[in-house]
Amino acid sequence: MPSPLRHSLFIDGQWTAGSGGTDDVVNPFDGSVVETVGQAGSDDVARAVAAARTAFDAGPWRGTPAPERGALLRRIADLLVRDKESIARTETLDTGKTITESRIDVDDVTAVFRYYADLADKEPGRVVDVGKAHVLSRVVHEPVGVCVLITPWNYPLLQLSWKLAPALAAGNTCVIKPSEVTPLTSVLLVRLCEEAGVPPGVVNIVLGNGRDVGAPLTEHPAVDMVSFTGGLATGQAIIRASAATVKRVAVELGGKNPNIVFADTPLDLAADWALTAVFLHAGQVCSAGARLIVEESVHDELVAEIGRRAELIRLGGGLVEGTESGPLVSAAQRDKIEAFVADALADGARLVAGGRRPDEPELKDGFFYRPTVLADVTRDMRVIREETFGPILTVESFRTEDEAIALGNDTEYGLAGAVWTTDMARAHRVAGALRHGTVWINDYHPYVPAAEWGGMKSSGNGRELGPTGLAEYQEHKHVWHNTAPEPAGWFRGGQA
């Protein structure tokens, strides 16, 4: 079989180069080409959907017993363990994140597959007592059908696992469309699915951009569901496109996430976690704590300490020992970050740290930007209102608990947030009042496969992970069985 990185489309059990030409995948560290991959043409998109449709309607997967589907997911998890190092290296070359972060990603992906392997046969439905001895009433769970899974460029492998594992556990067939910027580990995961024994047509992958590949997939009448993680504008377009065929749609559309610090939090702890919340993976995290909201009495001291530490963050290649943060994913993304900072400074924000490209000669060819801290920001600034998706931390202040809550909720997004305080009653009051899908207390970033993840407001609908993440890929059917039917006697055929 040819290398899937050269023949990078997988349709109906066969690897192919695709009819849409080729595209270079670029290493963000130095701009070098990591791999040249095939791109899907319109005929490839049509074939992938047809393969998934046929595999669902006429293939064995839909009727495969849940324990067998779970066993296949466990085989995929075992293969991820076997290939952890090579997959992590590819993820780092593809995205620019540190190898430590990539290894953690592979471990997390493995955990997701194991979780849904265990859950596959634990959600069989339920019996409904209707109060009639002769009636058996059941609610059964069935797969949705053909699912299109569209993933983002920042966590391509992890985000795919959040969709693919529950979709397969539920008995669906899939067409995967990874970001054209970082497709490599998605291709590797599909190769592991093939090795694990996924039947032809059950898992398909097509590469390409949103216009030529993503849009035709979301509009296709033979697709039953679209799951998308990415930007707000694209998510809105997918929702509109799906309306014509009334598809099921689940979208996670990023966040503008508040990290609220009360004055009783130890300064060293608050500074450490403020950096961790926002600067992992160069800030390219949908749940990044990009909005630091600090009680006024400790604001100046905390801002100064965060600025000092931000200037000491070590930038470098993801495979280089000692690197703490890598580059942005592309030159275009760096241009976007530079524009955000320039606009903020023009509007009166104060630059505390960063705000420039690094000076080191060895970083000049990569897409690097120094971790940046901005103070004296106002609510009308674009850097406060929009998702920046880069190494920018803005700092606001508050005086009262109610003001902190109001600031935390003053965003169209609602994905995640955090509150830091030693007062547990206050912590839970604030957590309860924040309109965000995940709220951490005295922590930031952790998630577990068993707990749901998703947003409120413009951050999206639906949930990934947890039992609800499986339910997203299931139809709930009510089956009513009358074991002793008698004539209804409603219409008497003209008899008195």
Tab-separated table of C-alpha atoms in Angstrom:
chain	number	residue	atom	x	y	z
A	1	MET	CA	0.000	0.000	0.000
A	2	PRO	CA	1.372	3.489	-0.822
A	3	SER	CA	2.223	5.809	2.021
A	4	PRO	CA	-0.994	7.547	3.120
A	5	LEU	CA	0.893	10.817	3.324
A	6	ARG	CA	1.344	10.675	-0.459
A	7	HIS	CA	-1.950	8.946	-1.229
A	8	SER	CA	-3.779	10.902	1.427
A	9	LEU	CA	-7.444	10.352	0.569
A	10	PHE	CA	-9.090	7.192	1.878
A	11	ILE	CA	-12.365	6.335	0.140
A	12	ASP	CA	-14.247	3.047	0.397
A	13	GLY	CA	-11.235	1.236	1.790
A	14	GLN	CA	-8.730	2.490	-0.802
A	15	TRP	CA	-5.972	5.120	-0.607
A	16	THR	CA	-5.862	7.559	-3.494
A	17	ALA	CA	-4.034	10.766	-4.397
A	18	GLY	CA	-7.240	12.609	-5.275
A	19	SER	CA	-8.210	14.567	-8.374
A	20	GLY	CA	-7.874	18.073	-6.906
A	21	GLY	CA	-4.135	18.485	-7.294
A	22	THR	CA	-1.686	18.697	-4.399
A	23	ASP	CA	-0.900	20.999	-1.510
A	24	ASP	CA	2.191	21.509	0.631
A	25	VAL	CA	1.997	21.090	4.395
A	26	VAL	CA	4.393	23.594	5.977
A	27	ASN	CA	6.386	23.354	9.205
A	28	PRO	CA	5.579	26.546	11.188
A	29	PHE	CA	9.040	26.500	12.794
A	30	ASP	CA	10.958	27.336	9.621
A	31	GLY	CA	8.524	27.408	6.704
A	32	SER	CA	9.897	24.201	5.202
A	33	VAL	CA	7.634	21.700	3.462
A	34	VAL	CA	6.866	18.705	5.667
A	35	GLU	CA	4.804	16.775	3.143
A	36	THR	CA	2.961	17.189	-0.135
A	37	VAL	CA	-0.525	15.741	0.037
A	38	GLY	CA	-3.242	15.030	-2.479
A	39	GLN	CA	-6.391	17.140	-2.569
A	40	ALA	CA	-9.937	16.038	-3.220
A	41	GLY	CA	-11.848	17.068	-6.307
A	42	SER	CA	-15.618	17.189	-6.551
A	43	ASP	CA	-15.713	13.602	-7.785
A	44	ASP	CA	-13.735	12.466	-4.729
A	45	VAL	CA	-16.188	14.206	-2.391
A	46	ALA	CA	-19.095	12.513	-4.143
A	47	ARG	CA	-17.412	9.100	-3.991
A	48	ALA	CA	-16.607	9.487	-0.281
A	49	VAL	CA	-20.208	10.341	0.601
A	50	ALA	CA	-21.506	7.525	-1.603
A	51	ALA	CA	-19.140	5.056	0.067
A	52	ALA	CA	-20.261	6.121	3.528
A	53	ARG	CA	-23.919	6.006	2.464
A	54	THR	CA	-23.618	2.510	1.039
A	55	ALA	CA	-21.638	1.275	4.038
A	56	PHE	CA	-24.351	2.562	6.347
A	57	ASP	CA	-27.390	1.425	4.363
A	58	ALA	CA	-26.105	-1.922	3.097
A	59	GLY	CA	-22.918	-2.726	5.009
A	60	PRO	CA	-22.378	-4.715	8.208
A	61	TRP	CA	-21.215	-1.874	10.475
A	62	ARG	CA	-24.614	-0.506	11.449
A	63	GLY	CA	-25.715	-3.915	12.692
A	64	THR	CA	-22.416	-4.874	14.318
A	65	PRO	CA	-23.048	-5.651	18.001
A	66	ALA	CA	-21.964	-2.819	20.286
A	67	PRO	CA	-19.376	-4.966	22.129
A	68	GLU	CA	-17.655	-5.666	18.789
A	69	ARG	CA	-17.618	-1.981	17.912
A	70	GLY	CA	-16.093	-1.329	21.328
A	71	ALA	CA	-13.447	-3.966	20.710
A	72	LEU	CA	-12.463	-2.246	17.469
A	73	LEU	CA	-12.100	1.095	19.261
A	74	ARG	CA	-9.809	-0.604	21.784
A	75	ARG	CA	-7.650	-1.913	18.940
A	76	ILE	CA	-7.339	1.645	17.621
A	77	ALA	CA	-6.331	2.794	21.119
A	78	ASP	CA	-3.676	0.065	21.305
A	79	LEU	CA	-2.263	1.132	17.935
A	80	LEU	CA	-2.101	4.732	19.150
A	81	VAL	CA	-0.004	3.564	22.084
A	82	ARG	CA	2.281	1.632	19.742
A	83	ASP	CA	2.802	4.608	17.402
A	84	LYS	CA	2.707	7.371	20.013
A	85	GLU	CA	6.135	8.824	19.364
A	86	SER	CA	5.902	8.963	15.571
A	87	ILE	CA	2.401	10.441	15.681
A	88	ALA	CA	3.453	13.050	18.252
A	89	ARG	CA	6.439	14.030	16.127
A	90	THR	CA	4.214	14.454	13.083
A	91	GLU	CA	1.766	16.569	15.106
A	92	THR	CA	4.606	18.856	16.179
A	93	LEU	CA	5.955	19.229	12.639
A	94	ASP	CA	2.432	19.921	11.397
A	95	THR	CA	1.179	22.367	14.053
A	96	GLY	CA	4.335	23.789	15.651
A	97	LYS	CA	3.367	22.835	19.202
A	98	THR	CA	5.990	21.392	21.522
A	99	ILE	CA	6.637	17.662	21.455
A	100	THR	CA	5.545	17.490	25.100
A	101	GLU	CA	2.151	18.907	24.171
A	102	SER	CA	1.886	16.528	21.204
A	103	ARG	CA	2.647	13.505	23.378
A	104	ILE	CA	-0.043	14.598	25.810
A	105	ASP	CA	-2.433	14.931	22.867
A	106	VAL	CA	-1.782	11.344	21.752
A	107	ASP	CA	-2.348	10.106	25.306
A	108	ASP	CA	-5.609	12.051	25.466
A	109	VAL	CA	-6.746	10.693	22.109
A	110	THR	CA	-6.028	7.166	23.343
A	111	ALA	CA	-8.101	7.835	26.460
A	112	VAL	CA	-11.014	9.077	24.355
A	113	PHE	CA	-11.061	5.911	22.243
A	114	ARG	CA	-10.902	3.733	25.352
A	115	TYR	CA	-13.717	5.707	26.994
A	116	TYR	CA	-16.090	5.256	24.072
A	117	ALA	CA	-15.022	1.634	23.661
A	118	ASP	CA	-16.277	1.060	27.210
A	119	LEU	CA	-19.419	3.153	26.683
A	120	ALA	CA	-20.426	1.585	23.361
A	121	ASP	CA	-22.537	-1.162	24.948
A	122	LYS	CA	-23.499	0.710	28.116
A	123	GLU	CA	-26.191	2.894	26.511
A	124	PRO	CA	-28.676	0.356	25.077
A	125	GLY	CA	-31.786	2.462	25.661
A	126	ARG	CA	-34.495	2.056	28.254
A	127	VAL	CA	-37.824	0.406	28.988
A	128	VAL	CA	-40.766	2.748	29.489
A	129	ASP	CA	-43.515	1.661	31.876
A	130	VAL	CA	-46.751	2.771	30.218
A	131	GLY	CA	-49.042	1.208	32.805
A	132	LYS	CA	-50.387	-1.509	30.491
A	133	ALA	CA	-49.442	-5.125	31.138
A	134	HIS	CA	-49.828	-6.112	27.493
A	135	VAL	CA	-47.585	-3.345	26.124
A	136	LEU	CA	-43.806	-3.441	25.846
A	137	SER	CA	-42.458	0.064	25.358
A	138	ARG	CA	-38.797	0.689	24.636
A	139	VAL	CA	-36.645	3.631	23.628
A	140	VAL	CA	-33.762	2.298	21.555
A	141	HIS	CA	-30.623	4.048	20.344
A	142	GLU	CA	-29.718	3.888	16.673
A	143	PRO	CA	-26.940	5.567	14.677
A	144	VAL	CA	-27.692	8.844	12.914
A	145	GLY	CA	-26.235	7.717	9.592
A	146	VAL	CA	-23.562	9.387	7.457
A	147	CYS	CA	-21.602	11.904	9.544
A	148	VAL	CA	-19.275	14.560	8.161
A	149	LEU	CA	-16.553	15.416	10.686
A	150	ILE	CA	-14.776	18.739	10.076
A	151	THR	CA	-11.848	19.503	12.358
A	152	PRO	CA	-9.691	22.580	13.110
A	153	TRP	CA	-5.995	23.192	12.572
A	154	ASN	CA	-4.938	23.760	16.193
A	155	TYR	CA	-5.693	20.300	17.666
A	156	PRO	CA	-6.291	18.192	14.551
A	157	LEU	CA	-5.758	14.778	16.127
A	158	LEU	CA	-7.472	15.459	19.448
A	159	GLN	CA	-10.520	17.142	17.950
A	160	LEU	CA	-10.953	14.317	15.455
A	161	SER	CA	-10.968	11.750	18.263
A	162	TRP	CA	-13.753	13.647	20.055
A	163	LYS	CA	-15.906	13.143	16.951
A	164	LEU	CA	-14.752	9.890	15.397
A	165	ALA	CA	-14.707	7.696	18.523
A	166	PRO	CA	-18.346	8.340	19.540
A	167	ALA	CA	-19.518	8.287	15.923
A	168	LEU	CA	-18.052	4.802	15.442
A	169	ALA	CA	-19.203	3.614	18.859
A	170	ALA	CA	-22.768	4.513	17.882
A	171	GLY	CA	-22.534	2.652	14.548
A	172	ASN	CA	-22.304	5.565	12.116
A	173	THR	CA	-20.239	5.899	8.964
A	174	CYS	CA	-18.044	8.960	8.483
A	175	VAL	CA	-16.386	11.305	6.032
A	176	ILE	CA	-13.548	13.252	7.671
A	177	LYS	CA	-12.441	16.681	6.418
A	178	PRO	CA	-9.449	17.929	8.421
A	179	SER	CA	-8.127	21.456	8.136
A	180	GLU	CA	-6.044	21.849	4.987
A	181	VAL	CA	-3.384	23.536	7.146
A	182	THR	CA	-2.672	20.551	9.428
A	183	PRO	CA	-4.021	17.306	7.914
A	184	LEU	CA	-1.190	14.867	8.589
A	185	THR	CA	-2.124	13.196	11.884
A	186	SER	CA	-5.733	12.831	10.750
A	187	VAL	CA	-4.434	10.773	7.837
A	188	LEU	CA	-2.329	8.716	10.256
A	189	LEU	CA	-5.345	8.053	12.480
A	190	VAL	CA	-7.366	6.830	9.516
A	191	ARG	CA	-4.493	4.498	8.658
A	192	LEU	CA	-4.764	3.041	12.174
A	193	CYS	CA	-8.511	2.629	11.692
A	194	GLU	CA	-7.796	0.633	8.553
A	195	GLU	CA	-5.235	-1.501	10.376
A	196	ALA	CA	-7.663	-2.097	13.233
A	197	GLY	CA	-10.192	-3.569	10.807
A	198	VAL	CA	-12.752	-0.840	10.155
A	199	PRO	CA	-14.844	-2.074	7.187
A	200	PRO	CA	-14.558	-0.287	3.824
A	201	GLY	CA	-16.678	2.822	3.559
A	202	VAL	CA	-17.136	3.246	7.296
A	203	VAL	CA	-14.285	5.757	7.661
A	204	ASN	CA	-13.340	7.981	4.731
A	205	ILE	CA	-11.072	11.038	4.608
A	206	VAL	CA	-10.876	13.774	1.982
A	207	LEU	CA	-8.431	16.683	2.062
A	208	GLY	CA	-8.953	20.187	0.783
A	209	ASN	CA	-10.197	23.633	1.650
A	210	GLY	CA	-13.588	24.671	2.913
A	211	ARG	CA	-14.843	26.095	-0.377
A	212	ASP	CA	-14.038	23.095	-2.581
A	213	VAL	CA	-14.447	20.234	-0.105
A	214	GLY	CA	-16.068	21.388	3.138
A	215	ALA	CA	-19.028	23.204	1.601
A	216	PRO	CA	-20.032	20.380	-0.795
A	217	LEU	CA	-19.926	17.936	2.119
A	218	THR	CA	-22.163	20.039	4.354
A	219	GLU	CA	-24.653	20.623	1.531
A	220	HIS	CA	-24.787	17.011	0.308
A	221	PRO	CA	-28.296	15.518	0.605
A	222	ALA	CA	-26.937	12.059	1.483
A	223	VAL	CA	-25.229	13.381	4.631
A	224	ASP	CA	-27.239	13.054	7.845
A	225	MET	CA	-25.073	14.993	10.294
A	226	VAL	CA	-22.266	17.534	10.330
A	227	SER	CA	-19.965	17.989	13.328
A	228	PHE	CA	-17.722	21.030	13.044
A	229	THR	CA	-15.110	22.667	15.266
A	230	GLY	CA	-13.683	25.971	14.089
A	231	GLY	CA	-14.458	29.639	13.615
A	232	LEU	CA	-17.764	31.386	14.167
A	233	ALA	CA	-18.278	32.601	10.603
A	234	THR	CA	-17.682	29.146	9.111
A	235	GLY	CA	-19.944	27.549	11.714
A	236	GLN	CA	-22.731	29.944	10.850
A	237	ALA	CA	-22.295	29.142	7.153
A	238	ILE	CA	-22.520	25.403	7.881
A	239	ILE	CA	-25.712	25.868	9.875
A	240	ARG	CA	-27.262	27.835	7.011
A	241	ALA	CA	-26.136	25.281	4.419
A	242	SER	CA	-27.535	22.371	6.419
A	243	ALA	CA	-30.979	23.925	6.668
A	244	ALA	CA	-31.951	22.923	3.123
A	245	THR	CA	-31.721	19.229	3.978
A	246	VAL	CA	-32.500	19.592	7.716
A	247	LYS	CA	-29.288	17.902	8.788
A	248	ARG	CA	-28.329	17.438	12.387
A	249	VAL	CA	-25.528	19.914	13.150
A	250	ALA	CA	-23.205	20.143	16.149
A	251	VAL	CA	-20.739	23.033	16.227
A	252	GLU	CA	-18.042	24.277	18.615
A	253	LEU	CA	-17.048	27.777	17.566
A	254	GLY	CA	-14.364	28.957	19.953
A	255	GLY	CA	-14.450	31.328	22.886
A	256	LYS	CA	-13.366	34.572	24.481
A	257	ASN	CA	-12.696	33.058	27.846
A	258	PRO	CA	-12.541	34.931	31.185
A	259	ASN	CA	-9.962	34.006	33.809
A	260	ILE	CA	-11.160	35.757	36.988
A	261	VAL	CA	-8.695	36.291	39.855
A	262	PHE	CA	-9.781	37.496	43.288
A	263	ALA	CA	-7.326	39.256	45.594
A	264	ASP	CA	-7.091	36.366	48.056
A	265	THR	CA	-5.346	34.184	45.439
A	266	PRO	CA	-1.593	33.907	46.100
A	267	LEU	CA	0.220	36.162	43.643
A	268	ASP	CA	2.727	33.539	42.501
A	269	LEU	CA	-0.068	31.036	41.816
A	270	ALA	CA	-2.155	33.578	39.941
A	271	ALA	CA	0.761	34.694	37.749
A	272	ASP	CA	1.796	31.130	36.952
A	273	TRP	CA	-1.688	30.050	35.905
A	274	ALA	CA	-2.428	33.250	34.001
A	275	LEU	CA	0.483	32.374	31.692
A	276	THR	CA	-0.516	28.709	31.457
A	277	ALA	CA	-4.119	29.598	30.681
A	278	VAL	CA	-3.280	31.660	27.617
A	279	PHE	CA	0.171	30.867	26.216
A	280	LEU	CA	0.093	27.084	25.725
A	281	HIS	CA	0.389	26.265	21.999
A	282	ALA	CA	1.096	29.969	21.376
A	283	GLY	CA	-2.424	30.828	22.498
A	284	GLN	CA	-4.010	28.816	19.691
A	285	VAL	CA	-6.500	27.089	21.982
A	286	CYS	CA	-10.262	27.576	21.773
A	287	SER	CA	-10.526	27.647	25.579
A	288	ALA	CA	-7.467	29.860	26.175
A	289	GLY	CA	-7.829	32.234	29.112
A	290	ALA	CA	-7.177	35.276	26.949
A	291	ARG	CA	-9.140	37.663	29.176
A	292	LEU	CA	-7.563	38.027	32.617
A	293	ILE	CA	-9.995	39.797	34.956
A	294	VAL	CA	-8.258	40.820	38.212
A	295	GLU	CA	-9.532	42.342	41.444
A	296	GLU	CA	-8.443	45.978	41.464
A	297	SER	CA	-6.446	45.866	44.722
A	298	VAL	CA	-3.907	43.399	43.248
A	299	HIS	CA	-4.160	44.394	39.594
A	300	ASP	CA	-0.966	46.430	39.237
A	301	GLU	CA	1.237	44.005	41.132
A	302	LEU	CA	-0.083	40.980	39.260
A	303	VAL	CA	0.199	42.651	35.855
A	304	ALA	CA	3.816	43.585	36.510
A	305	GLU	CA	4.700	40.028	37.539
A	306	ILE	CA	2.916	38.466	34.576
A	307	GLY	CA	4.701	40.851	32.224
A	308	ARG	CA	8.077	39.983	33.730
A	309	ARG	CA	7.449	36.254	33.346
A	310	ALA	CA	6.017	36.572	29.842
A	311	GLU	CA	9.275	38.115	28.621
A	312	LEU	CA	11.123	35.036	29.893
A	313	ILE	CA	9.063	32.448	28.002
A	314	ARG	CA	11.404	30.435	25.761
A	315	LEU	CA	10.281	30.256	22.145
A	316	GLY	CA	11.665	27.643	19.804
A	317	GLY	CA	11.047	24.651	17.634
A	318	GLY	CA	8.680	22.069	19.011
A	319	LEU	CA	11.317	19.330	18.800
A	320	VAL	CA	13.966	21.432	20.554
A	321	GLU	CA	14.623	20.588	24.212
A	322	GLY	CA	13.673	23.415	26.537
A	323	THR	CA	11.160	25.085	24.212
A	324	GLU	CA	8.182	26.371	26.209
A	325	SER	CA	6.094	27.746	23.355
A	326	GLY	CA	6.236	27.275	19.625
A	327	PRO	CA	5.270	29.347	16.592
A	328	LEU	CA	1.894	30.321	15.248
A	329	VAL	CA	0.560	27.924	12.677
A	330	SER	CA	1.057	30.152	9.629
A	331	ALA	CA	2.248	33.524	8.423
A	332	ALA	CA	-1.385	34.522	7.940
A	333	GLN	CA	-2.158	33.770	11.577
A	334	ARG	CA	0.828	35.847	12.718
A	335	ASP	CA	-0.334	38.729	10.517
A	336	LYS	CA	-3.717	38.521	12.213
A	337	ILE	CA	-2.126	38.689	15.672
A	338	GLU	CA	0.042	41.647	14.703
A	339	ALA	CA	-3.056	43.485	13.492
A	340	PHE	CA	-4.880	42.844	16.770
A	341	VAL	CA	-1.970	44.244	18.775
A	342	ALA	CA	-1.526	47.264	16.511
A	343	ASP	CA	-5.227	48.108	16.738
A	344	ALA	CA	-5.220	47.755	20.533
A	345	LEU	CA	-2.214	50.029	20.954
A	346	ALA	CA	-3.732	52.591	18.596
A	347	ASP	CA	-6.889	52.536	20.737
A	348	GLY	CA	-4.950	53.242	23.926
A	349	ALA	CA	-3.980	49.856	25.356
A	350	ARG	CA	-0.693	49.679	27.264
A	351	LEU	CA	1.934	47.163	26.138
A	352	VAL	CA	3.280	45.301	29.180
A	353	ALA	CA	5.185	42.524	27.382
A	354	GLY	CA	5.791	41.190	23.891
A	355	GLY	CA	4.155	42.922	20.992
A	356	ARG	CA	6.871	41.935	18.528
A	357	ARG	CA	8.516	39.119	16.647
A	358	PRO	CA	11.434	37.481	18.460
A	359	ASP	CA	14.984	38.696	17.889
A	360	GLU	CA	16.737	35.310	17.793
A	361	PRO	CA	18.211	34.618	14.333
A	362	GLU	CA	17.304	30.936	14.513
A	363	LEU	CA	13.589	31.859	14.681
A	364	LYS	CA	13.510	34.302	11.754
A	365	ASP	CA	12.117	31.838	9.218
A	366	GLY	CA	9.302	30.620	11.467
A	367	PHE	CA	5.934	32.157	12.300
A	368	PHE	CA	6.872	33.314	15.792
A	369	TYR	CA	5.421	36.126	17.894
A	370	ARG	CA	6.384	37.000	21.442
A	371	PRO	CA	3.799	36.309	24.189
A	372	THR	CA	2.033	39.642	24.572
A	373	VAL	CA	0.359	41.246	27.582
A	374	LEU	CA	-1.930	44.271	27.165
A	375	ALA	CA	-3.260	46.358	30.055
A	376	ASP	CA	-5.532	49.422	30.212
A	377	VAL	CA	-7.878	47.825	27.700
A	378	THR	CA	-11.518	48.847	27.285
A	379	ARG	CA	-14.567	46.814	26.430
A	380	ASP	CA	-15.032	48.390	23.023
A	381	MET	CA	-11.633	47.269	21.742
A	382	ARG	CA	-11.544	44.596	19.058
A	383	VAL	CA	-8.889	42.677	21.004
A	384	ILE	CA	-11.429	42.284	23.834
A	385	ARG	CA	-14.488	41.460	21.735
A	386	GLU	CA	-13.083	39.051	19.142
A	387	GLU	CA	-11.347	35.697	19.485
A	388	THR	CA	-7.678	36.428	18.788
A	389	PHE	CA	-6.437	32.821	18.776
A	390	GLY	CA	-2.847	33.718	19.509
A	391	PRO	CA	-0.404	34.729	22.250
A	392	ILE	CA	-2.295	37.813	23.494
A	393	LEU	CA	-3.383	38.309	27.101
A	394	THR	CA	-5.594	41.282	27.939
A	395	VAL	CA	-6.033	42.410	31.554
A	396	GLU	CA	-9.147	44.047	33.002
A	397	SER	CA	-9.986	44.880	36.624
A	398	PHE	CA	-13.038	44.734	38.890
A	399	ARG	CA	-14.020	45.859	42.367
A	400	THR	CA	-16.955	43.635	43.311
A	401	GLU	CA	-18.024	40.056	42.757
A	402	ASP	CA	-21.010	41.176	40.700
A	403	GLU	CA	-18.740	43.260	38.489
A	404	ALA	CA	-16.446	40.277	37.945
A	405	ILE	CA	-19.402	38.144	36.863
A	406	ALA	CA	-20.693	40.868	34.569
A	407	LEU	CA	-17.298	41.215	32.893
A	408	GLY	CA	-16.947	37.452	32.567
A	409	ASN	CA	-20.296	37.215	30.791
A	410	ASP	CA	-19.828	40.308	28.629
A	411	THR	CA	-18.972	38.381	25.482
A	412	GLU	CA	-20.952	36.797	22.680
A	413	TYR	CA	-19.053	33.578	23.369
A	414	GLY	CA	-19.568	31.087	26.171
A	415	LEU	CA	-17.078	28.235	25.931
A	416	ALA	CA	-14.982	28.219	29.116
A	417	GLY	CA	-13.740	30.275	32.030
A	418	ALA	CA	-12.124	30.085	35.437
A	419	VAL	CA	-12.338	31.652	38.880
A	420	TRP	CA	-9.467	31.857	41.385
A	421	THR	CA	-10.167	32.395	45.081
A	422	THR	CA	-9.681	30.722	48.457
A	423	ASP	CA	-13.338	31.453	49.322
A	424	MET	CA	-15.146	28.324	48.169
A	425	ALA	CA	-18.626	29.769	48.619
A	426	ARG	CA	-17.687	32.667	46.381
A	427	ALA	CA	-16.012	30.341	43.895
A	428	HIS	CA	-19.194	28.340	43.417
A	429	ARG	CA	-21.398	31.432	43.260
A	430	VAL	CA	-19.269	32.837	40.454
A	431	ALA	CA	-18.999	29.487	38.655
A	432	GLY	CA	-22.774	29.146	38.786
A	433	ALA	CA	-23.311	32.636	37.397
A	434	LEU	CA	-20.881	32.383	34.460
A	435	ARG	CA	-22.590	31.489	31.183
A	436	HIS	CA	-19.835	29.249	29.877
A	437	GLY	CA	-19.875	25.547	29.077
A	438	THR	CA	-16.914	24.701	31.317
A	439	VAL	CA	-15.837	26.594	34.431
A	440	TRP	CA	-12.685	25.699	36.344
A	441	ILE	CA	-12.157	26.659	39.980
A	442	ASN	CA	-8.503	27.221	40.915
A	443	ASP	CA	-7.342	25.436	37.767
A	444	TYR	CA	-7.269	25.875	34.014
A	445	HIS	CA	-7.459	23.623	30.923
A	446	PRO	CA	-8.129	20.123	32.330
A	447	TYR	CA	-10.813	18.019	30.712
A	448	VAL	CA	-11.665	14.320	30.935
A	449	PRO	CA	-13.367	12.117	28.332
A	450	ALA	CA	-16.231	11.366	30.751
A	451	ALA	CA	-17.250	15.040	31.172
A	452	GLU	CA	-19.112	16.945	28.466
A	453	TRP	CA	-17.428	19.769	26.548
A	454	GLY	CA	-19.129	22.501	24.564
A	455	GLY	CA	-20.258	26.086	24.549
A	456	MET	CA	-23.156	28.408	25.169
A	457	LYS	CA	-24.231	31.400	23.102
A	458	SER	CA	-22.086	31.880	19.992
A	459	SER	CA	-19.613	29.223	21.128
A	460	GLY	CA	-21.874	26.611	19.610
A	461	ASN	CA	-24.464	23.966	20.296
A	462	GLY	CA	-24.353	20.336	21.260
A	463	ARG	CA	-21.716	18.643	23.374
A	464	GLU	CA	-18.661	16.488	22.794
A	465	LEU	CA	-17.259	13.937	25.251
A	466	GLY	CA	-19.165	12.251	28.043
A	467	PRO	CA	-22.387	10.264	27.521
A	468	THR	CA	-23.910	13.260	25.740
A	469	GLY	CA	-21.061	13.143	23.225
A	470	LEU	CA	-22.251	9.660	22.277
A	471	ALA	CA	-25.896	10.719	22.206
A	472	GLU	CA	-25.031	13.392	19.619
A	473	TYR	CA	-24.436	10.547	17.163
A	474	GLN	CA	-27.570	8.571	18.058
A	475	GLU	CA	-31.227	8.683	17.128
A	476	HIS	CA	-33.622	7.784	19.946
A	477	LYS	CA	-36.465	5.658	18.598
A	478	HIS	CA	-39.578	4.685	20.538
A	479	VAL	CA	-40.793	1.117	19.854
A	480	TRP	CA	-44.303	0.285	21.141
A	481	HIS	CA	-45.282	-3.397	21.125
A	482	ASN	CA	-48.885	-4.344	21.855
A	483	THR	CA	-48.688	-8.052	22.720
A	484	ALA	CA	-52.479	-8.564	22.854
A	485	PRO	CA	-54.040	-6.418	20.126
A	486	GLU	CA	-57.834	-6.097	19.939
A	487	PRO	CA	-60.064	-4.226	17.507
A	488	ALA	CA	-59.955	-0.487	18.151
A	489	GLY	CA	-63.687	-0.101	17.518
A	490	TRP	CA	-63.311	3.569	16.723
A	491	PHE	CA	-64.843	3.438	13.224
A	492	ARG	CA	-67.745	1.036	13.019
A	493	GLY	CA	-68.217	0.803	9.241
A	494	GLY	CA	-71.693	2.374	9.366
A	495	GLN	CA	-72.961	0.145	12.192
A	496	ALA	CA	-75.010	1.795	14.879
